[in-house]
Tab-separated table of C-alpha atoms and ligand atoms in Angstrom:
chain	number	residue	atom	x	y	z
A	1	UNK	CA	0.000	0.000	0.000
A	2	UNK	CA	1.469	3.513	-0.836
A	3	UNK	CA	1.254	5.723	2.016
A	4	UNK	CA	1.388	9.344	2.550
A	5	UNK	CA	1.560	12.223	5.017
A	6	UNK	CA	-1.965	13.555	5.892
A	7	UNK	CA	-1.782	17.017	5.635
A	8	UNK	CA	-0.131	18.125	9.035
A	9	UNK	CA	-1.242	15.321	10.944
A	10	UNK	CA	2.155	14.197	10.815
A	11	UNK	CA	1.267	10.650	9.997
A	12	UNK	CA	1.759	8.174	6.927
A	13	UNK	CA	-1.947	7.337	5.984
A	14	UNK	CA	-2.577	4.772	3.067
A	15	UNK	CA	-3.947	5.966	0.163
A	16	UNK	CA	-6.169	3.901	-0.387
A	17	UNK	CA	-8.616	3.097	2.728
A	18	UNK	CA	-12.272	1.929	3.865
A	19	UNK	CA	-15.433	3.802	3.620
A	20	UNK	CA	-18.101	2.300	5.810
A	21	UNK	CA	-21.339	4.013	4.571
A	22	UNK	CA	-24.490	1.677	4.372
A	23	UNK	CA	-22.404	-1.283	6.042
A	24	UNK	CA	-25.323	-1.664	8.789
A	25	UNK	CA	-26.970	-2.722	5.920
A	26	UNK	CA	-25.246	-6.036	5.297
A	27	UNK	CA	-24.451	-9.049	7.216
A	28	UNK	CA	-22.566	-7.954	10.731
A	29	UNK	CA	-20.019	-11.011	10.217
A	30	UNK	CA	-19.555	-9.893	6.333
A	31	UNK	CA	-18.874	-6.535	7.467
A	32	UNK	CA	-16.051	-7.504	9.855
A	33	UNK	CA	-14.576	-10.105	8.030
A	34	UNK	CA	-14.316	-7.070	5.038
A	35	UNK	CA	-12.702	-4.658	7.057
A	36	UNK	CA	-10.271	-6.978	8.538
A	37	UNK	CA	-9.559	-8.336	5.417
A	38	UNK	CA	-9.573	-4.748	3.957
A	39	UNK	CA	-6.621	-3.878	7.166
A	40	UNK	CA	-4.616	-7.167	6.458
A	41	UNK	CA	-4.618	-5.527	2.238
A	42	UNK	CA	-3.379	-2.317	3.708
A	43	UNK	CA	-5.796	-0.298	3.741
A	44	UNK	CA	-5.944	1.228	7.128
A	45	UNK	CA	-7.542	4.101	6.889
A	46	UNK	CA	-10.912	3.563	8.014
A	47	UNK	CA	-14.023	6.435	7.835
A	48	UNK	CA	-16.952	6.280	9.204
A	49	UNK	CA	-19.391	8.236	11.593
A	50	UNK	CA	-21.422	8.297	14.488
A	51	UNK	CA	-24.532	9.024	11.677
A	52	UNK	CA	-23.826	5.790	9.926
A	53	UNK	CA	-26.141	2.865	10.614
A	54	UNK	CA	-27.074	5.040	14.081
A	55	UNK	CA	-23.806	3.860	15.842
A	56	UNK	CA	-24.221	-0.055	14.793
A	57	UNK	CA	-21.419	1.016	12.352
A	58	UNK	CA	-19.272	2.130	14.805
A	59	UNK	CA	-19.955	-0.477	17.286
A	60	UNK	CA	-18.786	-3.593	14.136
A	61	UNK	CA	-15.482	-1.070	13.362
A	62	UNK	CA	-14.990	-1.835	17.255
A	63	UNK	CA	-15.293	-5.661	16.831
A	64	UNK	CA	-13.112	-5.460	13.526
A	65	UNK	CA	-10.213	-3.748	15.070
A	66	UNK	CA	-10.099	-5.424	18.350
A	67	UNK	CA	-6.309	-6.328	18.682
A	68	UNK	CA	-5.025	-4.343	15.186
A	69	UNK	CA	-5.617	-0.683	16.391
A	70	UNK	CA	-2.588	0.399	16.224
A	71	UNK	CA	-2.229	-0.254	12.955
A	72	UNK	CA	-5.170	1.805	11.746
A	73	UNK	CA	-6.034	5.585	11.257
A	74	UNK	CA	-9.620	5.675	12.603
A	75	UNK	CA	-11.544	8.689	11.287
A	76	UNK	CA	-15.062	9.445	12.529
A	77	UNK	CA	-17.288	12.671	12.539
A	78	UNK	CA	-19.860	14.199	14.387
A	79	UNK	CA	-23.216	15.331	13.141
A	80	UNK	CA	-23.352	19.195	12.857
A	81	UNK	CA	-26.471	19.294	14.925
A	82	UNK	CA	-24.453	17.931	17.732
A	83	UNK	CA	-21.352	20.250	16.949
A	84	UNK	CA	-21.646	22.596	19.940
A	85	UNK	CA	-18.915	23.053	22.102
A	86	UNK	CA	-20.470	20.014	24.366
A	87	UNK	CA	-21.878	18.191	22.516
A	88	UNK	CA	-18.731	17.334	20.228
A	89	UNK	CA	-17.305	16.145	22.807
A	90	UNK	CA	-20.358	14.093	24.366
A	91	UNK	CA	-20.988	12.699	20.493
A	92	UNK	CA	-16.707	12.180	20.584
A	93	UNK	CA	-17.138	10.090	23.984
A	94	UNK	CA	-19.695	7.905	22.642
A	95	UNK	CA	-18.148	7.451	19.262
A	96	UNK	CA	-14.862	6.174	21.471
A	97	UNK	CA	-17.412	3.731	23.503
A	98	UNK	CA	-18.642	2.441	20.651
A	99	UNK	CA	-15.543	1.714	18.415
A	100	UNK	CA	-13.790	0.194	22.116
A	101	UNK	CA	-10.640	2.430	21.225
A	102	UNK	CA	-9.295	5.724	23.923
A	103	UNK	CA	-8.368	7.820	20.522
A	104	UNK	CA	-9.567	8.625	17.215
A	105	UNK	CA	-6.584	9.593	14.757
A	106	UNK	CA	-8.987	12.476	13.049
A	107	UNK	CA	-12.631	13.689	14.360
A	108	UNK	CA	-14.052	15.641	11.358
A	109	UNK	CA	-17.523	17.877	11.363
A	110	UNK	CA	-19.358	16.183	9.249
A	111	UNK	CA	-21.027	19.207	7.001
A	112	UNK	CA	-21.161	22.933	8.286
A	113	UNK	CA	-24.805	23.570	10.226
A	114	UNK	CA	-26.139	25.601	12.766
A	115	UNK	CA	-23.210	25.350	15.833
A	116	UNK	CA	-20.872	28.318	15.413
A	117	UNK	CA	-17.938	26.742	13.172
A	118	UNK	CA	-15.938	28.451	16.704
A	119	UNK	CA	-17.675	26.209	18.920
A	120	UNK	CA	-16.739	23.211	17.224
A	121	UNK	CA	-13.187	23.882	16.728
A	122	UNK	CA	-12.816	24.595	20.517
A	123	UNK	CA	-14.204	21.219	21.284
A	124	UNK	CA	-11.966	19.537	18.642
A	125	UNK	CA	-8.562	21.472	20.300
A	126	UNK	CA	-10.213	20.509	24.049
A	127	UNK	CA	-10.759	17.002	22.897
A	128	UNK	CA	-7.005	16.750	21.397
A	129	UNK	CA	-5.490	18.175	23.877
A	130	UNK	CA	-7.139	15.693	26.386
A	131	UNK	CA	-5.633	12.765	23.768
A	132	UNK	CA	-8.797	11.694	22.677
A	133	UNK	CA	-8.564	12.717	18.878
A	134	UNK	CA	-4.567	12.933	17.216
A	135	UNK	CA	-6.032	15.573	14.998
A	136	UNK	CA	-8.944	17.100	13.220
A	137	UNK	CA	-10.851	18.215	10.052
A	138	UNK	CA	-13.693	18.943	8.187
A	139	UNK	CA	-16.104	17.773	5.379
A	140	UNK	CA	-18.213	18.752	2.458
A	141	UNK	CA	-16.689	22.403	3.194
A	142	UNK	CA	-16.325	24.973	0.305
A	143	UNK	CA	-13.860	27.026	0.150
A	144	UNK	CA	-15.342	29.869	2.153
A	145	UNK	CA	-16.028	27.299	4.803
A	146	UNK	CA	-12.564	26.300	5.054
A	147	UNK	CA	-10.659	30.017	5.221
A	148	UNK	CA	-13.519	30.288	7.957
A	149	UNK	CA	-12.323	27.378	9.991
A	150	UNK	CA	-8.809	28.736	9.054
A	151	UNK	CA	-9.127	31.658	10.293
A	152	UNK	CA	-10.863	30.236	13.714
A	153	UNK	CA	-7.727	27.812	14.278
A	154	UNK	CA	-4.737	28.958	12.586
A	155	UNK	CA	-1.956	27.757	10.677
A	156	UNK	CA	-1.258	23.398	10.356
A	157	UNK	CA	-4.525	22.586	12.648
A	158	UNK	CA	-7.152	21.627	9.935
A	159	UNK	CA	-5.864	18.091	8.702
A	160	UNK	CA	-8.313	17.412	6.029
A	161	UNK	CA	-11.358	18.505	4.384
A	162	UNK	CA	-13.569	15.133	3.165
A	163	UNK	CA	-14.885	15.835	-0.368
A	164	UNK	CA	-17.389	14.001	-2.950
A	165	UNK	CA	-14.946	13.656	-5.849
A	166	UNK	CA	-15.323	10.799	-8.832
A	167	UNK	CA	-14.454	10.599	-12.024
A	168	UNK	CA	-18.077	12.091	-13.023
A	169	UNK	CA	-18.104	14.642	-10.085
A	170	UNK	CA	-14.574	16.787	-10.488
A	171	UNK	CA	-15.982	20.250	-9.579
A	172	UNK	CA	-13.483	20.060	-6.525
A	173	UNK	CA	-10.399	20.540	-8.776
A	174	UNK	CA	-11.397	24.198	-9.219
A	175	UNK	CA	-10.974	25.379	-6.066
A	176	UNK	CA	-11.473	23.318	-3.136
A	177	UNK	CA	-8.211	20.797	-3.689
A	178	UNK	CA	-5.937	24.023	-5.050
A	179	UNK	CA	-6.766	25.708	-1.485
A	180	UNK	CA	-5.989	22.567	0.136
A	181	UNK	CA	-3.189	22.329	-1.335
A	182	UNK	CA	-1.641	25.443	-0.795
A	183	UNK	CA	-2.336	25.282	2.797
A	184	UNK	CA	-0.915	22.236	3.356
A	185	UNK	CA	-4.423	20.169	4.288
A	186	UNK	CA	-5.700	16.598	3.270
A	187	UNK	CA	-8.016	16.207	0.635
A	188	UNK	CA	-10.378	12.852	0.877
A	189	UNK	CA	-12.380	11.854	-1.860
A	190	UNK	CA	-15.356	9.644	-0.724
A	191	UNK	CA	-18.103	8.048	-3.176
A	192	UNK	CA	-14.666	7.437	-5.210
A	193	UNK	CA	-16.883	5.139	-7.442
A	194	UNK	CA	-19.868	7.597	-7.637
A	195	UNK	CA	-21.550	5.820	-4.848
A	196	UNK	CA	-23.123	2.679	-7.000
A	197	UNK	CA	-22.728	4.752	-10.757
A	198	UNK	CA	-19.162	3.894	-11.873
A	199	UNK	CA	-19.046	4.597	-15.411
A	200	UNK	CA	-20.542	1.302	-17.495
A	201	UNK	CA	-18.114	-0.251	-20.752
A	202	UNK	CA	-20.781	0.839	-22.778
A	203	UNK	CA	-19.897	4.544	-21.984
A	204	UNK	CA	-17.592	6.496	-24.216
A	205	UNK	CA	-15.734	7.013	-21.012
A	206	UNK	CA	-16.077	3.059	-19.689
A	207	UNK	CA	-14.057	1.768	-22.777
A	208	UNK	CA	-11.126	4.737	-21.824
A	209	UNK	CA	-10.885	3.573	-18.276
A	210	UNK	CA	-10.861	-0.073	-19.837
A	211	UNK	CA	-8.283	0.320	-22.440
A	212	UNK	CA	-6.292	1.747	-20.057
A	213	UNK	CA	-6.792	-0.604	-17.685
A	214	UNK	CA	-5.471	-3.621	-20.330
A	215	UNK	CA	-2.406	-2.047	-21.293
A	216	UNK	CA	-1.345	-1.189	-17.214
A	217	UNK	CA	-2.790	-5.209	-16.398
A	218	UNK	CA	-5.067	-3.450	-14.314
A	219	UNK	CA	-8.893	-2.817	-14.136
A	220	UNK	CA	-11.002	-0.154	-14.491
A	221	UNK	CA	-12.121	0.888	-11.287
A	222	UNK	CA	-8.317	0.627	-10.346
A	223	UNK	CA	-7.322	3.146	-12.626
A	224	UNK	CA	-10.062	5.305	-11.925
A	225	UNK	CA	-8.910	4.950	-8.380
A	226	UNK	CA	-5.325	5.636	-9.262
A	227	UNK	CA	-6.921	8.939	-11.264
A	228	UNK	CA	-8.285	10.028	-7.927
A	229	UNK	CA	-5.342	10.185	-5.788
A	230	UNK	CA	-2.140	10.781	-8.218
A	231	UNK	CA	-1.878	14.353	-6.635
A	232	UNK	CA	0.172	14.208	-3.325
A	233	UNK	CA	-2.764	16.157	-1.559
A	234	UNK	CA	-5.191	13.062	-2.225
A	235	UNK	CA	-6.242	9.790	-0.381
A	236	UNK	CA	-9.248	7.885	-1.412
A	237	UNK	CA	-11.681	5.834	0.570
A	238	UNK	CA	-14.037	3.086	-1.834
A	239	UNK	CA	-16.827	1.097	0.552
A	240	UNK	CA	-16.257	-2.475	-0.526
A	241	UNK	CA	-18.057	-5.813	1.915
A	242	UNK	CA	-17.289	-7.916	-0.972
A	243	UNK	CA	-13.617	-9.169	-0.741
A	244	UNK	CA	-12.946	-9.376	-4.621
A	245	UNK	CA	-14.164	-5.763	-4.812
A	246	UNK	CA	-11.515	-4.955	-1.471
A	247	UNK	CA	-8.424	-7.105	-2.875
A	248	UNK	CA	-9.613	-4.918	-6.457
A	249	UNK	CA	-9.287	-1.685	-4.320
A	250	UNK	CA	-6.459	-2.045	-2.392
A	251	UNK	CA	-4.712	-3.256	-5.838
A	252	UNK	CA	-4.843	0.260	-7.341
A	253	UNK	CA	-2.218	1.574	-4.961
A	254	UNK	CA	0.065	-0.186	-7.123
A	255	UNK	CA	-1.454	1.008	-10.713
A	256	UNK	CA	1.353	3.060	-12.540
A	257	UNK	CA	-0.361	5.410	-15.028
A	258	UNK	CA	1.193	7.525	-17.301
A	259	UNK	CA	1.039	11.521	-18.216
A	260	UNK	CA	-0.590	10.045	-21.703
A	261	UNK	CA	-2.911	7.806	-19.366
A	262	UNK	CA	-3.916	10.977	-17.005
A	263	UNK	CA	-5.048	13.078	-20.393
A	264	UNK	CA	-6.945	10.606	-21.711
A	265	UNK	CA	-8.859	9.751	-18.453
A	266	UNK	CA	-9.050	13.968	-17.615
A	267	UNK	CA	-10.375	14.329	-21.530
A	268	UNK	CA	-13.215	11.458	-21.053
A	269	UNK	CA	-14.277	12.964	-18.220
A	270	UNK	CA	-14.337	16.724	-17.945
A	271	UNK	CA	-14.053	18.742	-15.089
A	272	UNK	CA	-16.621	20.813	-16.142
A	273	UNK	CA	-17.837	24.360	-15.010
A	274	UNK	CA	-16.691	25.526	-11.430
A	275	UNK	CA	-19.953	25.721	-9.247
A	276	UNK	CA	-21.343	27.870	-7.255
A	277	UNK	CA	-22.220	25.211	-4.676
A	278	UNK	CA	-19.922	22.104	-3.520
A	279	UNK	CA	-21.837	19.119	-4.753
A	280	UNK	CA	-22.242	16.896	-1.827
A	281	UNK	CA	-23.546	13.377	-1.939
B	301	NAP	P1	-18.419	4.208	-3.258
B	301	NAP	O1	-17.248	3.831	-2.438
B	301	NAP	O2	-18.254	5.183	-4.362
B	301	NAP	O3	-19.142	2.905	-3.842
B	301	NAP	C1	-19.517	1.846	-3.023
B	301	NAP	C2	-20.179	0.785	-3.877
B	301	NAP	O4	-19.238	0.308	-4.841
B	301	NAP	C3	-20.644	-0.418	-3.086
B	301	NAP	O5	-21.849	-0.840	-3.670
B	301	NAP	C4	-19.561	-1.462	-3.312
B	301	NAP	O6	-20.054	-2.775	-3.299
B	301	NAP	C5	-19.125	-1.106	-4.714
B	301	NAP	N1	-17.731	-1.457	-4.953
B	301	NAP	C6	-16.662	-1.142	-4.176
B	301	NAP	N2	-15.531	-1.624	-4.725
B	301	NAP	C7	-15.907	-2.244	-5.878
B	301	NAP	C8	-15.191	-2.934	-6.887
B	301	NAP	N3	-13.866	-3.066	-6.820
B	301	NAP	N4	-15.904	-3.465	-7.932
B	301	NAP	C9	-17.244	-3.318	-8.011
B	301	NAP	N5	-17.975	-2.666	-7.075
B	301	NAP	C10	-17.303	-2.128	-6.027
B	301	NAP	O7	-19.605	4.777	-2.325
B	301	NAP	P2	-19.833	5.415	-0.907
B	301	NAP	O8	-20.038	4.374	0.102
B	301	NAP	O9	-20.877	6.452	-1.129
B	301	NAP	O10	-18.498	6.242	-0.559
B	301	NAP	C11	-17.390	5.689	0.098
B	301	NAP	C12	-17.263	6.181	1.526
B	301	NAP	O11	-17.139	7.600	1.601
B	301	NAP	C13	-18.516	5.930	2.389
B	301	NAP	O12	-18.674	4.561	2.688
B	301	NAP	C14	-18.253	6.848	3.543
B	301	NAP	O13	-17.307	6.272	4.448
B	301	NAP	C15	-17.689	8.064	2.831
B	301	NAP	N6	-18.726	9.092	2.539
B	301	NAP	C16	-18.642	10.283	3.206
B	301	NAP	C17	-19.615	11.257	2.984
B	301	NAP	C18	-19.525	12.562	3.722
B	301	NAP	O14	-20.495	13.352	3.683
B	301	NAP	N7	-18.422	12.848	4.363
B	301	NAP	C19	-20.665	11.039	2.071
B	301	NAP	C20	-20.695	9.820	1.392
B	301	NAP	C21	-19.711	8.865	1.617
B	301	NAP	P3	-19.852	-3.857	-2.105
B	301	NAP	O15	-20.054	-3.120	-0.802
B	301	NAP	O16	-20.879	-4.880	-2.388
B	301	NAP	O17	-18.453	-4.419	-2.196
């Protein structure tokens, strides 16, 4: 697995990691068996949130990472209705019951709501200076959101801003990852695979990512994964139960693609018109 640093967090985070969106929705012993399979393929970074399945998400993380948690960087987020300066750190608490672990390696906000963004960032500084979180960040922010929460916390706090961004959803390369970028924070692309609509072989765009995918012995959804995250500031984190599709994933780490590769894939799928709002799934 290719690793990287995570924007000032000051750890190595694999590119490639876990979404766990929906999971409550599948078998429990599936779901644990995936993510520890997912863990043993590398990829270690693991997302998820106290919204998904209610907590029952967070509770199976707990049972899947039982005796590897070192070895993984655990990212969960609170809801913004519960981003007040208490209760981030009540919802923080019961996320850290729940996944049986002392620390989270990031605690994000989840989307920007009511809460003064002030409030929030307070609670995330209390809640890492108490050792509880290693470091924190945001999601679904725009770029006036994130010079807000820049200007609340400073210089190297803000680890990572968690963004819809697939190979039919690019609006992020406008301005959201070139801000990022400049100030040094983590860009995370989830729904990597469009959440369900990964482009089909009978698309223009399909037979691209497949004839690509033949000449590098990979497949498609690798090098569409290997599109996402060939800038530095990028990590990527597909939602796979089904081990084929998780041995697939964690594969692309590996896919070399070439300059000729990336303008093929950026022509088949433009970027399109910057928007006026971040599209959010
Ligand atoms: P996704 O990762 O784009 O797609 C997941 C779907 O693709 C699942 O149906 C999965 O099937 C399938 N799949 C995965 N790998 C595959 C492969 N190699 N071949 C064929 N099918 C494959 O969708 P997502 O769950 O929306 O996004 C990923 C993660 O991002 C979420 O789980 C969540 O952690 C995060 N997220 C965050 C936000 C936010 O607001 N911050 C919003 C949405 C998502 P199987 O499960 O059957 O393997």
């Amino acid at each position: 697995m290719v690793r990287r640093l995570f924007g000032p967090a000051k750890r190595e985070v694999a590119v490639i990691g876990q979404g766990t969106w929906e999971m409550e929705s599948h078998d429990r012993g599936a779901v644990i068996a995936a993510l520890r399979r997912g863990i043993d393929l590398g990829m270690t970074h693991i997302d998820t949130a106290e919204m998904y399945g209610s907590g029952i998400v967070e509770k199976w993380i707990g049972e899947a990472i039982t005796g590897r948690r070192e070895k993984v960087f655990l990212v969960s987020k609170v809801l913004p209705q519960n981003a007040s300066r208490k209760g981030t750190v009540d919802a923080c608490e019961k996320s850290l019951a729940r996944l049986k672990t002392e620390y989270l390696d990031c605690y994000l906000l989840h989307w920007p709501g009511r809460h003064p963004l002030k409030q929030t960032i307070e609670a995330f500084e209390e809640l890492q200076r108490a050792g509880k979180i290693r470091s924190w960040g945001v999601s679904n922010f725009d770029v006036s959101d994130l010079e807000a929460a820049w200007k609340i916390a400073g210089a190297g706090r803000l680890a990572c801003n968690q963004v819809l961004y697939h190979l039919k959803e690019r609006a992020i390369e406008h301005a959201v990852i070139p801000w990022c970028e400049r100030h040094d924070v983590a860009v995370v692309a989830y729904s990597p695979f469009g959440s369900g609509h990964f482009p089909e072989l009978r698309t223009q765009g399909g037979r691209v990512l497949q004839e690509i995918a033949d000449a590098r012995g990979a497949t498609a959804r690798q090098v569409a994964l290997r599109f996402l995250v060939h800038r530095p500031s990028l990590f990527a984190i597909p939602k796979a139960v089904n081990e084929a599709h998780q041995v697939e994933n964690a594969g692309a780490a590996k896919v070399v693609l070439t300059a000729a590769d990336l303008a093929r894939i950026d022509q088949a799928f433009p970027r399109g018109p910057r928007r006026r709002k971040l599209p959010v799934l």
